[in-house]
Amino acid sequence: MSAPHYARPAFESKIVAPEDLAEYFAKQSVPRPLVFTNGCFDIIHRGHVTYLGQARALGAAMIVALNTDASVKRQGKGDDRPINTLANRAAVMAALGCVDVVTWFDEDTPIERILQCKPDILVKGGDWSIEKIVGHKEVLGWGGSVHSIPFEHQTSTTALLDKIRKL
């Protein structure tokens, strides 16, 4: 008896390589206003999902740009970071219902992805002032808005890893 065939999870179609974004947006009718956010999202926790849900509620669709593994390493979060590879982080992010598209960037900032996607709404977490959010000038320049969403849950991947390491 042969093993059953299992379909590829639908969420994987939300993962779009940076070089394919232009074609994706040309072929797909992505609802506007489009929200854009970015980050490592190494180990997803309640703070992340709350923030992402709040960000998505600001628009009709949301794209999340992830730092590549090399980009995370350059942030100085620790030699063992990221814990999860880009492929794994992208799959987990894409599986979230509030996320419509997942892509990534290898540079130190997501400005190229922001310029590619031309979001209507740019969002970061409360530890970022609007003036420090990369792309704020560009998004405001084309008539969009920029938001710094306050943290509701004092959680972080770094604190979580510190706790695990002490066990």
PDB file of C-alpha atoms in Angstrom:
ATOM      1  CA  MET A   1       0.000   0.000   0.000  1.00  0.00           C
ATOM      2  CA  SER A   2       1.427   3.391  -0.960  1.00  0.00           C
ATOM      3  CA  ALA A   3       1.666   6.312   1.392  1.00  0.00           C
ATOM      4  CA  PRO A   4      -0.990   8.980   0.980  1.00  0.00           C
ATOM      5  CA  HIS A   5      -0.129  12.182  -0.824  1.00  0.00           C
ATOM      6  CA  TYR A   6      -0.463  15.282   1.292  1.00  0.00           C
ATOM      7  CA  ALA A   7      -1.003  18.620  -0.378  1.00  0.00           C
ATOM      8  CA  ARG A   8       1.467  21.428   0.125  1.00  0.00           C
ATOM      9  CA  PRO A   9       0.095  23.733   2.834  1.00  0.00           C
ATOM     10  CA  ALA A  10      -1.715  26.715   1.293  1.00  0.00           C
ATOM     11  CA  PHE A  11       0.188  29.176   3.479  1.00  0.00           C
ATOM     12  CA  GLU A  12       3.407  28.425   1.566  1.00  0.00           C
ATOM     13  CA  SER A  13       2.009  30.343  -1.421  1.00  0.00           C
ATOM     14  CA  LYS A  14       2.272  33.492   0.736  1.00  0.00           C
ATOM     15  CA  ILE A  15       6.087  33.254   0.691  1.00  0.00           C
ATOM     16  CA  VAL A  16       7.442  35.393  -2.148  1.00  0.00           C
ATOM     17  CA  ALA A  17      11.148  35.846  -2.935  1.00  0.00           C
ATOM     18  CA  PRO A  18      12.220  39.486  -3.265  1.00  0.00           C
ATOM     19  CA  GLU A  19      13.046  39.041  -6.943  1.00  0.00           C
ATOM     20  CA  ASP A  20       9.495  37.791  -7.556  1.00  0.00           C
ATOM     21  CA  LEU A  21       7.656  40.600  -5.741  1.00  0.00           C
ATOM     22  CA  ALA A  22       7.074  42.769  -8.828  1.00  0.00           C
ATOM     23  CA  GLU A  23       5.552  39.840 -10.718  1.00  0.00           C
ATOM     24  CA  TYR A  24       3.527  38.819  -7.652  1.00  0.00           C
ATOM     25  CA  PHE A  25       2.005  42.286  -7.292  1.00  0.00           C
ATOM     26  CA  ALA A  26       1.367  42.438 -11.056  1.00  0.00           C
ATOM     27  CA  LYS A  27      -0.509  39.114 -11.033  1.00  0.00           C
ATOM     28  CA  GLN A  28      -2.202  39.293  -7.634  1.00  0.00           C
ATOM     29  CA  SER A  29      -4.838  41.787  -6.645  1.00  0.00           C
ATOM     30  CA  VAL A  30      -3.420  42.711  -3.255  1.00  0.00           C
ATOM     31  CA  PRO A  31      -6.042  44.712  -1.355  1.00  0.00           C
ATOM     32  CA  ARG A  32      -5.206  48.253  -0.304  1.00  0.00           C
ATOM     33  CA  PRO A  33      -4.409  49.827   2.014  1.00  0.00           C
ATOM     34  CA  LEU A  34      -1.296  47.649   2.267  1.00  0.00           C
ATOM     35  CA  VAL A  35       0.510  47.411   5.612  1.00  0.00           C
ATOM     36  CA  PHE A  36       4.254  46.730   5.695  1.00  0.00           C
ATOM     37  CA  THR A  37       6.295  45.613   8.678  1.00  0.00           C
ATOM     38  CA  ASN A  38       9.613  43.886   9.116  1.00  0.00           C
ATOM     39  CA  GLY A  39      11.807  42.147  11.649  1.00  0.00           C
ATOM     40  CA  CYS A  40      13.602  38.970  12.653  1.00  0.00           C
ATOM     41  CA  PHE A  41      10.628  37.181  14.231  1.00  0.00           C
ATOM     42  CA  ASP A  42      12.995  34.425  15.336  1.00  0.00           C
ATOM     43  CA  ILE A  43      10.835  32.692  17.940  1.00  0.00           C
ATOM     44  CA  ILE A  44       7.225  33.838  17.637  1.00  0.00           C
ATOM     45  CA  HIS A  45       5.672  34.803  20.982  1.00  0.00           C
ATOM     46  CA  ARG A  46       2.567  36.584  22.262  1.00  0.00           C
ATOM     47  CA  GLY A  47       4.103  40.022  21.818  1.00  0.00           C
ATOM     48  CA  HIS A  48       4.739  39.270  18.146  1.00  0.00           C
ATOM     49  CA  VAL A  49       1.277  37.933  17.353  1.00  0.00           C
ATOM     50  CA  THR A  50      -0.433  40.784  19.216  1.00  0.00           C
ATOM     51  CA  TYR A  51       1.657  43.346  17.352  1.00  0.00           C
ATOM     52  CA  LEU A  52       1.103  41.641  13.995  1.00  0.00           C
ATOM     53  CA  GLY A  53      -2.652  41.446  14.565  1.00  0.00           C
ATOM     54  CA  GLN A  54      -2.785  45.125  15.492  1.00  0.00           C
ATOM     55  CA  ALA A  55      -0.664  46.082  12.481  1.00  0.00           C
ATOM     56  CA  ARG A  56      -2.841  44.078  10.085  1.00  0.00           C
ATOM     57  CA  ALA A  57      -5.997  45.725  11.463  1.00  0.00           C
ATOM     58  CA  LEU A  58      -4.701  49.058  10.119  1.00  0.00           C
ATOM     59  CA  GLY A  59      -5.141  47.943   6.496  1.00  0.00           C
ATOM     60  CA  ALA A  60      -6.674  45.438   4.113  1.00  0.00           C
ATOM     61  CA  ALA A  61      -3.534  43.298   3.624  1.00  0.00           C
ATOM     62  CA  MET A  62      -0.107  42.986   5.246  1.00  0.00           C
ATOM     63  CA  ILE A  63       3.335  42.091   3.976  1.00  0.00           C
ATOM     64  CA  VAL A  64       6.063  41.062   6.426  1.00  0.00           C
ATOM     65  CA  ALA A  65       9.704  41.339   5.377  1.00  0.00           C
ATOM     66  CA  LEU A  66      12.051  39.134   7.394  1.00  0.00           C
ATOM     67  CA  ASN A  67      15.738  39.732   7.998  1.00  0.00           C
ATOM     68  CA  THR A  68      17.814  36.986   6.376  1.00  0.00           C
ATOM     69  CA  ASP A  69      19.950  34.881   8.704  1.00  0.00           C
ATOM     70  CA  ALA A  70      23.032  36.951   7.791  1.00  0.00           C
ATOM     71  CA  SER A  71      21.145  40.186   8.424  1.00  0.00           C
ATOM     72  CA  VAL A  72      20.076  38.928  11.874  1.00  0.00           C
ATOM     73  CA  LYS A  73      23.683  38.009  12.702  1.00  0.00           C
ATOM     74  CA  ARG A  74      24.823  41.535  11.823  1.00  0.00           C
ATOM     75  CA  GLN A  75      22.384  42.939  14.395  1.00  0.00           C
ATOM     76  CA  GLY A  76      24.528  41.569  17.203  1.00  0.00           C
ATOM     77  CA  LYS A  77      21.808  39.555  18.926  1.00  0.00           C
ATOM     78  CA  GLY A  78      24.245  36.728  19.653  1.00  0.00           C
ATOM     79  CA  ASP A  79      26.361  34.211  17.789  1.00  0.00           C
ATOM     80  CA  ASP A  80      23.603  31.599  17.902  1.00  0.00           C
ATOM     81  CA  ARG A  81      20.939  33.856  16.433  1.00  0.00           C
ATOM     82  CA  PRO A  82      18.759  33.388  14.631  1.00  0.00           C
ATOM     83  CA  ILE A  83      17.641  30.171  16.273  1.00  0.00           C
ATOM     84  CA  ASN A  84      15.304  29.404  13.361  1.00  0.00           C
ATOM     85  CA  THR A  85      16.460  29.641   9.746  1.00  0.00           C
ATOM     86  CA  LEU A  86      14.886  32.081   7.317  1.00  0.00           C
ATOM     87  CA  ALA A  87      12.952  29.258   5.630  1.00  0.00           C
ATOM     88  CA  ASN A  88      11.470  28.151   8.951  1.00  0.00           C
ATOM     89  CA  ARG A  89      10.708  31.709  10.097  1.00  0.00           C
ATOM     90  CA  ALA A  90       9.038  32.474   6.751  1.00  0.00           C
ATOM     91  CA  ALA A  91       6.840  29.366   6.971  1.00  0.00           C
ATOM     92  CA  VAL A  92       5.705  30.148  10.519  1.00  0.00           C
ATOM     93  CA  MET A  93       5.010  33.772   9.587  1.00  0.00           C
ATOM     94  CA  ALA A  94       3.084  32.756   6.461  1.00  0.00           C
ATOM     95  CA  ALA A  95       0.929  30.391   8.513  1.00  0.00           C
ATOM     96  CA  LEU A  96      -0.441  33.311  10.534  1.00  0.00           C
ATOM     97  CA  GLY A  97      -3.868  34.406   9.354  1.00  0.00           C
ATOM     98  CA  CYS A  98      -3.073  38.112   9.718  1.00  0.00           C
ATOM     99  CA  VAL A  99      -0.163  37.874   7.255  1.00  0.00           C
ATOM    100  CA  ASP A 100      -0.853  38.014   3.519  1.00  0.00           C
ATOM    101  CA  VAL A 101       2.671  38.011   2.053  1.00  0.00           C
ATOM    102  CA  VAL A 102       6.102  37.111   3.466  1.00  0.00           C
ATOM    103  CA  THR A 103       9.370  38.131   1.862  1.00  0.00           C
ATOM    104  CA  TRP A 104      12.862  38.946   3.112  1.00  0.00           C
ATOM    105  CA  PHE A 105      15.843  41.280   2.860  1.00  0.00           C
ATOM    106  CA  ASP A 106      19.562  40.679   3.284  1.00  0.00           C
ATOM    107  CA  GLU A 107      20.524  44.325   3.669  1.00  0.00           C
ATOM    108  CA  ASP A 108      20.739  46.000   7.068  1.00  0.00           C
ATOM    109  CA  THR A 109      17.427  47.809   6.436  1.00  0.00           C
ATOM    110  CA  PRO A 110      14.248  46.915   4.513  1.00  0.00           C
ATOM    111  CA  ILE A 111      14.225  50.101   2.415  1.00  0.00           C
ATOM    112  CA  GLU A 112      14.467  48.221  -0.907  1.00  0.00           C
ATOM    113  CA  ARG A 113      11.444  46.058  -0.030  1.00  0.00           C
ATOM    114  CA  ILE A 114       9.521  49.154   1.074  1.00  0.00           C
ATOM    115  CA  LEU A 115      10.262  50.843  -2.255  1.00  0.00           C
ATOM    116  CA  GLN A 116       9.257  47.663  -4.135  1.00  0.00           C
ATOM    117  CA  CYS A 117       5.936  47.262  -2.314  1.00  0.00           C
ATOM    118  CA  LYS A 118       4.986  50.935  -1.872  1.00  0.00           C
ATOM    119  CA  PRO A 119       2.890  50.263   1.235  1.00  0.00           C
ATOM    120  CA  ASP A 120       0.178  52.657   2.345  1.00  0.00           C
ATOM    121  CA  ILE A 121       0.967  51.987   5.998  1.00  0.00           C
ATOM    122  CA  LEU A 122       4.384  51.359   7.553  1.00  0.00           C
ATOM    123  CA  VAL A 123       4.454  49.823  11.033  1.00  0.00           C
ATOM    124  CA  LYS A 124       7.066  48.933  13.660  1.00  0.00           C
ATOM    125  CA  GLY A 125       6.905  48.076  17.339  1.00  0.00           C
ATOM    126  CA  GLY A 126       6.829  50.594  20.162  1.00  0.00           C
ATOM    127  CA  ASP A 127      10.593  50.562  20.636  1.00  0.00           C
ATOM    128  CA  TRP A 128      10.860  52.531  17.375  1.00  0.00           C
ATOM    129  CA  SER A 129      10.004  56.237  17.200  1.00  0.00           C
ATOM    130  CA  ILE A 130       8.398  57.189  13.900  1.00  0.00           C
ATOM    131  CA  GLU A 131      11.426  59.286  12.930  1.00  0.00           C
ATOM    132  CA  LYS A 132      13.699  56.240  13.344  1.00  0.00           C
ATOM    133  CA  ILE A 133      11.536  53.844  11.298  1.00  0.00           C
ATOM    134  CA  VAL A 134      13.337  53.109   8.040  1.00  0.00           C
ATOM    135  CA  GLY A 135      11.174  54.233   5.120  1.00  0.00           C
ATOM    136  CA  HIS A 136       9.076  56.706   7.093  1.00  0.00           C
ATOM    137  CA  LYS A 137      10.031  59.635   4.845  1.00  0.00           C
ATOM    138  CA  GLU A 138       9.255  57.688   1.679  1.00  0.00           C
ATOM    139  CA  VAL A 139       5.884  56.354   2.882  1.00  0.00           C
ATOM    140  CA  LEU A 140       4.808  59.753   4.206  1.00  0.00           C
ATOM    141  CA  GLY A 141       6.044  61.265   0.926  1.00  0.00           C
ATOM    142  CA  TRP A 142       3.633  59.230  -1.170  1.00  0.00           C
ATOM    143  CA  GLY A 143       0.739  59.971   1.180  1.00  0.00           C
ATOM    144  CA  GLY A 144       0.922  56.949   3.457  1.00  0.00           C
ATOM    145  CA  SER A 145       1.026  56.750   7.246  1.00  0.00           C
ATOM    146  CA  VAL A 146       3.591  55.453   9.720  1.00  0.00           C
ATOM    147  CA  HIS A 147       2.804  53.849  13.080  1.00  0.00           C
ATOM    148  CA  SER A 148       4.804  52.781  16.129  1.00  0.00           C
ATOM    149  CA  ILE A 149       2.556  50.318  17.978  1.00  0.00           C
ATOM    150  CA  PRO A 150       3.126  50.267  21.758  1.00  0.00           C
ATOM    151  CA  PHE A 151       4.021  46.924  23.316  1.00  0.00           C
ATOM    152  CA  GLU A 152       1.188  45.247  25.188  1.00  0.00           C
ATOM    153  CA  HIS A 153       3.110  42.223  26.407  1.00  0.00           C
ATOM    154  CA  GLN A 154       6.608  42.624  27.755  1.00  0.00           C
ATOM    155  CA  THR A 155       8.041  39.635  25.930  1.00  0.00           C
ATOM    156  CA  SER A 156      11.111  39.287  23.763  1.00  0.00           C
ATOM    157  CA  THR A 157      12.916  36.446  22.051  1.00  0.00           C
ATOM    158  CA  THR A 158      16.135  37.421  23.844  1.00  0.00           C
ATOM    159  CA  ALA A 159      14.439  37.239  27.275  1.00  0.00           C
ATOM    160  CA  LEU A 160      12.787  33.943  26.355  1.00  0.00           C
ATOM    161  CA  LEU A 161      16.124  32.444  25.290  1.00  0.00           C
ATOM    162  CA  ASP A 162      17.784  33.679  28.501  1.00  0.00           C
ATOM    163  CA  LYS A 163      15.065  31.923  30.494  1.00  0.00           C
ATOM    164  CA  ILE A 164      15.483  28.670  28.545  1.00  0.00           C
ATOM    165  CA  ARG A 165      19.263  28.740  28.949  1.00  0.00           C
ATOM    166  CA  LYS A 166      18.914  29.021  32.747  1.00  0.00           C
ATOM    167  CA  LEU A 167      16.816  25.848  32.986  1.00  0.00           C
TER     168      LEU A 167
END
